[in-house]
């Protein structure tokens, strides 16, 4: 067996072990994840271990205001809302159909009063926010605008605030020369730019499809 194939199998087995011994997923989160898994766009949903990690960060950082750029069916926003009883979340997405599912699960979980949903182009919405309006930002939207989302997030996040950026490894396409579409190019440029951005501290984790943690100095 090829060494790479062994590594893939080992990773799969380790993830099964991780899910078994570590991930604690509330019933409403599990039901939402399972419903989303039947949708054509299911790959847009974060993994349960990512959701748990983000929820842990919320508990550690204790943010008052969170901005989510890209909501889809609401799994990540529900993770963050359940993490703290008083956190308030502004969720931005352009798709009304997907977010109808999110709103249902927010309501069922009793957190809908703490999540403000804004439907519209994320970049336009971001430009309406004042400087230093949020303590934590999670970026998981269309990849072609990732650099623009990052720059606006740097503006609207507080000093010492944290920005989380999903899909930074982009299923390995970031190092595959056979992939040169606009989304892949943008993620490569963003990764390179953040790596030398003196305004922030950075840590990239191989969690899910790659998660970058940025702290604004």
mmCIF file of C-alpha atoms in Angstrom:
data_model
loop_
_atom_site.group_PDB
_atom_site.id
_atom_site.type_symbol
_atom_site.label_atom_id
_atom_site.label_comp_id
_atom_site.label_asym_id
_atom_site.label_seq_id
_atom_site.Cartn_x
_atom_site.Cartn_y
_atom_site.Cartn_z
ATOM 1 C CA UNK A 1 0.000 0.000 0.000
ATOM 2 C CA UNK A 2 1.249 3.472 -0.878
ATOM 3 C CA UNK A 3 2.398 5.527 2.101
ATOM 4 C CA UNK A 4 -0.055 8.333 1.295
ATOM 5 C CA UNK A 5 -2.943 5.849 1.318
ATOM 6 C CA UNK A 6 -1.867 4.618 4.747
ATOM 7 C CA UNK A 7 -1.811 8.210 5.980
ATOM 8 C CA UNK A 8 -5.322 8.815 4.655
ATOM 9 C CA UNK A 9 -6.659 5.689 6.323
ATOM 10 C CA UNK A 10 -4.946 6.554 9.571
ATOM 11 C CA UNK A 11 -6.392 10.056 9.472
ATOM 12 C CA UNK A 12 -9.876 8.635 8.922
ATOM 13 C CA UNK A 13 -9.506 6.237 11.851
ATOM 14 C CA UNK A 14 -8.143 8.960 14.075
ATOM 15 C CA UNK A 15 -11.051 11.236 13.212
ATOM 16 C CA UNK A 16 -13.495 8.468 14.147
ATOM 17 C CA UNK A 17 -11.668 8.135 17.464
ATOM 18 C CA UNK A 18 -11.731 11.898 17.970
ATOM 19 C CA UNK A 19 -15.467 12.032 17.369
ATOM 20 C CA UNK A 20 -16.013 9.151 19.762
ATOM 21 C CA UNK A 21 -14.031 10.426 22.722
ATOM 22 C CA UNK A 22 -14.092 14.212 22.320
ATOM 23 C CA UNK A 23 -16.991 15.705 20.409
ATOM 24 C CA UNK A 24 -20.059 16.534 22.490
ATOM 25 C CA UNK A 25 -22.810 17.562 20.115
ATOM 26 C CA UNK A 26 -26.138 18.787 21.420
ATOM 27 C CA UNK A 27 -29.216 17.135 19.918
ATOM 28 C CA UNK A 28 -30.343 20.263 18.095
ATOM 29 C CA UNK A 29 -26.889 20.636 16.540
ATOM 30 C CA UNK A 30 -26.863 16.997 15.486
ATOM 31 C CA UNK A 31 -30.316 17.261 13.927
ATOM 32 C CA UNK A 32 -29.322 20.394 12.034
ATOM 33 C CA UNK A 33 -26.116 18.770 10.789
ATOM 34 C CA UNK A 34 -27.982 15.645 9.674
ATOM 35 C CA UNK A 35 -30.628 17.665 7.835
ATOM 36 C CA UNK A 36 -27.959 19.738 6.099
ATOM 37 C CA UNK A 37 -26.092 16.554 5.121
ATOM 38 C CA UNK A 38 -28.967 15.753 2.742
ATOM 39 C CA UNK A 39 -28.628 19.036 0.850
ATOM 40 C CA UNK A 40 -26.693 19.420 -2.429
ATOM 41 C CA UNK A 41 -24.481 22.084 -0.851
ATOM 42 C CA UNK A 42 -23.749 19.966 2.260
ATOM 43 C CA UNK A 43 -19.981 20.413 1.907
ATOM 44 C CA UNK A 44 -20.434 24.040 2.955
ATOM 45 C CA UNK A 45 -21.237 22.947 6.515
ATOM 46 C CA UNK A 46 -18.423 22.882 9.052
ATOM 47 C CA UNK A 47 -17.553 19.617 10.800
ATOM 48 C CA UNK A 48 -18.812 18.970 14.345
ATOM 49 C CA UNK A 49 -15.270 19.064 15.735
ATOM 50 C CA UNK A 50 -14.836 22.502 14.153
ATOM 51 C CA UNK A 51 -18.052 23.659 15.735
ATOM 52 C CA UNK A 52 -16.921 22.393 19.113
ATOM 53 C CA UNK A 53 -13.537 24.091 18.735
ATOM 54 C CA UNK A 54 -15.144 27.420 17.821
ATOM 55 C CA UNK A 55 -17.557 27.092 20.743
ATOM 56 C CA UNK A 56 -14.592 26.454 23.046
ATOM 57 C CA UNK A 57 -12.904 29.628 21.781
ATOM 58 C CA UNK A 58 -16.089 31.564 22.465
ATOM 59 C CA UNK A 59 -16.132 30.277 26.033
ATOM 60 C CA UNK A 60 -12.458 31.141 26.535
ATOM 61 C CA UNK A 61 -12.543 34.569 24.889
ATOM 62 C CA UNK A 62 -15.947 35.567 26.282
ATOM 63 C CA UNK A 63 -16.841 37.926 23.395
ATOM 64 C CA UNK A 64 -19.851 40.183 23.703
ATOM 65 C CA UNK A 65 -20.460 40.671 19.977
ATOM 66 C CA UNK A 66 -19.754 38.139 17.228
ATOM 67 C CA UNK A 67 -19.962 38.623 13.482
ATOM 68 C CA UNK A 68 -20.497 35.636 11.213
ATOM 69 C CA UNK A 69 -19.798 36.161 7.514
ATOM 70 C CA UNK A 70 -21.557 33.295 5.758
ATOM 71 C CA UNK A 71 -24.235 31.482 7.750
ATOM 72 C CA UNK A 72 -25.605 28.751 5.453
ATOM 73 C CA UNK A 73 -27.999 26.633 7.574
ATOM 74 C CA UNK A 74 -26.777 28.035 10.870
ATOM 75 C CA UNK A 75 -24.648 25.290 12.430
ATOM 76 C CA UNK A 76 -21.675 27.477 13.362
ATOM 77 C CA UNK A 77 -23.820 30.343 14.627
ATOM 78 C CA UNK A 78 -25.818 27.902 16.748
ATOM 79 C CA UNK A 79 -22.583 26.493 18.195
ATOM 80 C CA UNK A 80 -21.469 29.983 19.181
ATOM 81 C CA UNK A 81 -24.846 31.042 20.546
ATOM 82 C CA UNK A 82 -25.074 27.939 22.732
ATOM 83 C CA UNK A 83 -21.544 28.494 24.068
ATOM 84 C CA UNK A 84 -22.457 31.583 26.118
ATOM 85 C CA UNK A 85 -25.838 32.711 27.438
ATOM 86 C CA UNK A 86 -25.363 36.421 26.754
ATOM 87 C CA UNK A 87 -23.333 36.573 23.535
ATOM 88 C CA UNK A 88 -24.956 38.420 20.637
ATOM 89 C CA UNK A 89 -24.339 37.376 17.048
ATOM 90 C CA UNK A 90 -24.784 39.238 13.779
ATOM 91 C CA UNK A 91 -25.099 36.670 10.984
ATOM 92 C CA UNK A 92 -24.675 37.792 7.368
ATOM 93 C CA UNK A 93 -25.716 35.703 4.368
ATOM 94 C CA UNK A 94 -27.200 36.290 0.932
ATOM 95 C CA UNK A 95 -29.378 33.164 0.737
ATOM 96 C CA UNK A 96 -32.833 33.385 2.243
ATOM 97 C CA UNK A 97 -33.698 29.697 1.689
ATOM 98 C CA UNK A 98 -30.697 28.299 3.557
ATOM 99 C CA UNK A 99 -31.105 30.710 6.442
ATOM 100 C CA UNK A 100 -34.767 29.758 6.878
ATOM 101 C CA UNK A 101 -33.437 26.442 8.131
ATOM 102 C CA UNK A 102 -31.031 28.295 10.421
ATOM 103 C CA UNK A 103 -33.820 30.416 11.885
ATOM 104 C CA UNK A 104 -35.892 27.328 12.670
ATOM 105 C CA UNK A 105 -33.086 25.720 14.656
ATOM 106 C CA UNK A 106 -32.180 28.987 16.390
ATOM 107 C CA UNK A 107 -35.795 29.281 17.468
ATOM 108 C CA UNK A 108 -35.983 25.674 18.647
ATOM 109 C CA UNK A 109 -32.779 26.144 20.681
ATOM 110 C CA UNK A 110 -34.086 29.335 22.300
ATOM 111 C CA UNK A 111 -31.286 31.571 20.971
ATOM 112 C CA UNK A 112 -33.025 33.401 18.111
ATOM 113 C CA UNK A 113 -33.411 36.555 20.207
ATOM 114 C CA UNK A 114 -29.601 36.822 20.352
ATOM 115 C CA UNK A 115 -28.913 36.336 16.637
ATOM 116 C CA UNK A 116 -29.526 39.139 14.155
ATOM 117 C CA UNK A 117 -29.701 37.848 10.582
ATOM 118 C CA UNK A 118 -28.896 40.246 7.747
ATOM 119 C CA UNK A 119 -29.710 39.034 4.230
ATOM 120 C CA UNK A 120 -27.657 40.637 1.463
ATOM 121 C CA UNK A 121 -24.191 40.802 -0.093
ATOM 122 C CA UNK A 122 -21.732 40.379 2.780
ATOM 123 C CA UNK A 123 -19.233 42.967 1.573
ATOM 124 C CA UNK A 124 -21.908 45.646 1.294
ATOM 125 C CA UNK A 125 -23.163 44.784 4.768
ATOM 126 C CA UNK A 126 -19.663 44.853 6.258
ATOM 127 C CA UNK A 127 -19.144 48.399 5.019
ATOM 128 C CA UNK A 128 -22.112 49.573 7.095
ATOM 129 C CA UNK A 129 -20.506 48.537 10.400
ATOM 130 C CA UNK A 130 -18.529 50.977 12.525
ATOM 131 C CA UNK A 131 -14.844 50.428 13.275
ATOM 132 C CA UNK A 132 -14.131 48.047 16.153
ATOM 133 C CA UNK A 133 -17.707 46.832 16.454
ATOM 134 C CA UNK A 134 -17.043 43.129 17.138
ATOM 135 C CA UNK A 135 -14.938 40.982 19.447
ATOM 136 C CA UNK A 136 -14.926 37.825 17.305
ATOM 137 C CA UNK A 137 -15.492 37.285 13.579
ATOM 138 C CA UNK A 138 -15.965 34.011 11.712
ATOM 139 C CA UNK A 139 -15.427 34.114 7.932
ATOM 140 C CA UNK A 140 -16.936 31.240 5.930
ATOM 141 C CA UNK A 141 -18.471 32.720 2.791
ATOM 142 C CA UNK A 142 -17.676 32.922 -0.946
ATOM 143 C CA UNK A 143 -13.948 32.464 -1.412
ATOM 144 C CA UNK A 144 -13.492 35.043 -4.185
ATOM 145 C CA UNK A 145 -14.082 37.805 -1.655
ATOM 146 C CA UNK A 146 -11.959 36.395 1.157
ATOM 147 C CA UNK A 147 -9.315 39.121 0.962
ATOM 148 C CA UNK A 148 -12.014 41.806 0.992
ATOM 149 C CA UNK A 149 -13.759 40.142 3.924
ATOM 150 C CA UNK A 150 -10.464 39.950 5.781
ATOM 151 C CA UNK A 151 -9.667 43.625 5.313
ATOM 152 C CA UNK A 152 -13.125 44.727 6.409
ATOM 153 C CA UNK A 153 -12.907 42.359 9.365
ATOM 154 C CA UNK A 154 -9.609 43.890 10.458
ATOM 155 C CA UNK A 155 -11.406 47.243 10.457
ATOM 156 C CA UNK A 156 -14.504 46.191 12.387
ATOM 157 C CA UNK A 157 -12.884 43.844 14.930
ATOM 158 C CA UNK A 158 -11.731 45.268 18.234
ATOM 159 C CA UNK A 159 -8.108 45.507 19.303
ATOM 160 C CA UNK A 160 -7.116 42.061 20.627
ATOM 161 C CA UNK A 161 -10.178 40.723 18.827
ATOM 162 C CA UNK A 162 -10.055 37.425 16.962
ATOM 163 C CA UNK A 163 -10.882 36.531 13.366
ATOM 164 C CA UNK A 164 -11.472 32.902 12.367
ATOM 165 C CA UNK A 165 -11.157 32.025 8.674
ATOM 166 C CA UNK A 166 -12.416 28.667 7.387
ATOM 167 C CA UNK A 167 -11.331 26.662 4.302
ATOM 168 C CA UNK A 168 -7.806 28.066 4.189
ATOM 169 C CA UNK A 169 -6.425 24.731 2.936
ATOM 170 C CA UNK A 170 -9.216 24.465 0.346
ATOM 171 C CA UNK A 171 -9.072 20.653 0.079
ATOM 172 C CA UNK A 172 -5.404 20.814 -0.785
ATOM 173 C CA UNK A 173 -5.955 23.009 -3.828
ATOM 174 C CA UNK A 174 -3.815 25.777 -2.353
ATOM 175 C CA UNK A 175 -0.704 23.695 -3.121
ATOM 176 C CA UNK A 176 -2.017 21.987 -6.270
ATOM 177 C CA UNK A 177 -0.764 23.720 -9.459
ATOM 178 C CA UNK A 178 -3.577 22.090 -11.419
ATOM 179 C CA UNK A 179 -6.093 24.319 -9.613
ATOM 180 C CA UNK A 180 -5.942 27.967 -10.595
ATOM 181 C CA UNK A 181 -9.534 29.156 -10.390
ATOM 182 C CA UNK A 182 -10.297 32.537 -8.854
ATOM 183 C CA UNK A 183 -11.387 31.120 -5.507
ATOM 184 C CA UNK A 184 -8.202 29.087 -5.120
ATOM 185 C CA UNK A 185 -6.040 32.023 -6.206
ATOM 186 C CA UNK A 186 -7.728 34.272 -3.653
ATOM 187 C CA UNK A 187 -7.208 31.861 -0.770
ATOM 188 C CA UNK A 188 -3.541 31.452 -1.706
ATOM 189 C CA UNK A 189 -3.095 35.221 -1.794
ATOM 190 C CA UNK A 190 -4.888 35.625 1.521
ATOM 191 C CA UNK A 191 -2.769 32.953 3.214
ATOM 192 C CA UNK A 192 0.420 34.561 1.915
ATOM 193 C CA UNK A 193 -0.749 38.026 2.942
ATOM 194 C CA UNK A 194 -1.801 37.078 6.475
ATOM 195 C CA UNK A 195 1.501 35.278 6.914
ATOM 196 C CA UNK A 196 3.344 38.610 6.687
ATOM 197 C CA UNK A 197 0.638 40.944 8.029
ATOM 198 C CA UNK A 198 2.287 42.795 10.920
ATOM 199 C CA UNK A 199 -1.101 43.930 12.244
ATOM 200 C CA UNK A 200 -1.954 40.483 13.540
ATOM 201 C CA UNK A 201 -0.796 37.319 15.274
ATOM 202 C CA UNK A 202 -1.616 34.172 13.322
ATOM 203 C CA UNK A 203 -2.057 30.432 13.784
ATOM 204 C CA UNK A 204 -3.213 28.118 10.981
ATOM 205 C CA UNK A 205 -4.641 24.770 12.053
ATOM 206 C CA UNK A 206 -5.290 21.658 9.907
ATOM 207 C CA UNK A 207 -8.770 21.404 11.384
ATOM 208 C CA UNK A 208 -11.468 20.442 8.919
ATOM 209 C CA UNK A 209 -10.582 22.181 5.667
ATOM 210 C CA UNK A 210 -8.072 24.417 7.426
ATOM 211 C CA UNK A 211 -8.827 27.116 10.008
ATOM 212 C CA UNK A 212 -6.752 30.261 10.498
ATOM 213 C CA UNK A 213 -6.928 32.096 13.810
ATOM 214 C CA UNK A 214 -5.964 35.767 13.663
ATOM 215 C CA UNK A 215 -5.585 38.111 16.623
ATOM 216 C CA UNK A 216 -5.578 41.825 15.908
ATOM 217 C CA UNK A 217 -2.735 43.526 17.757
#
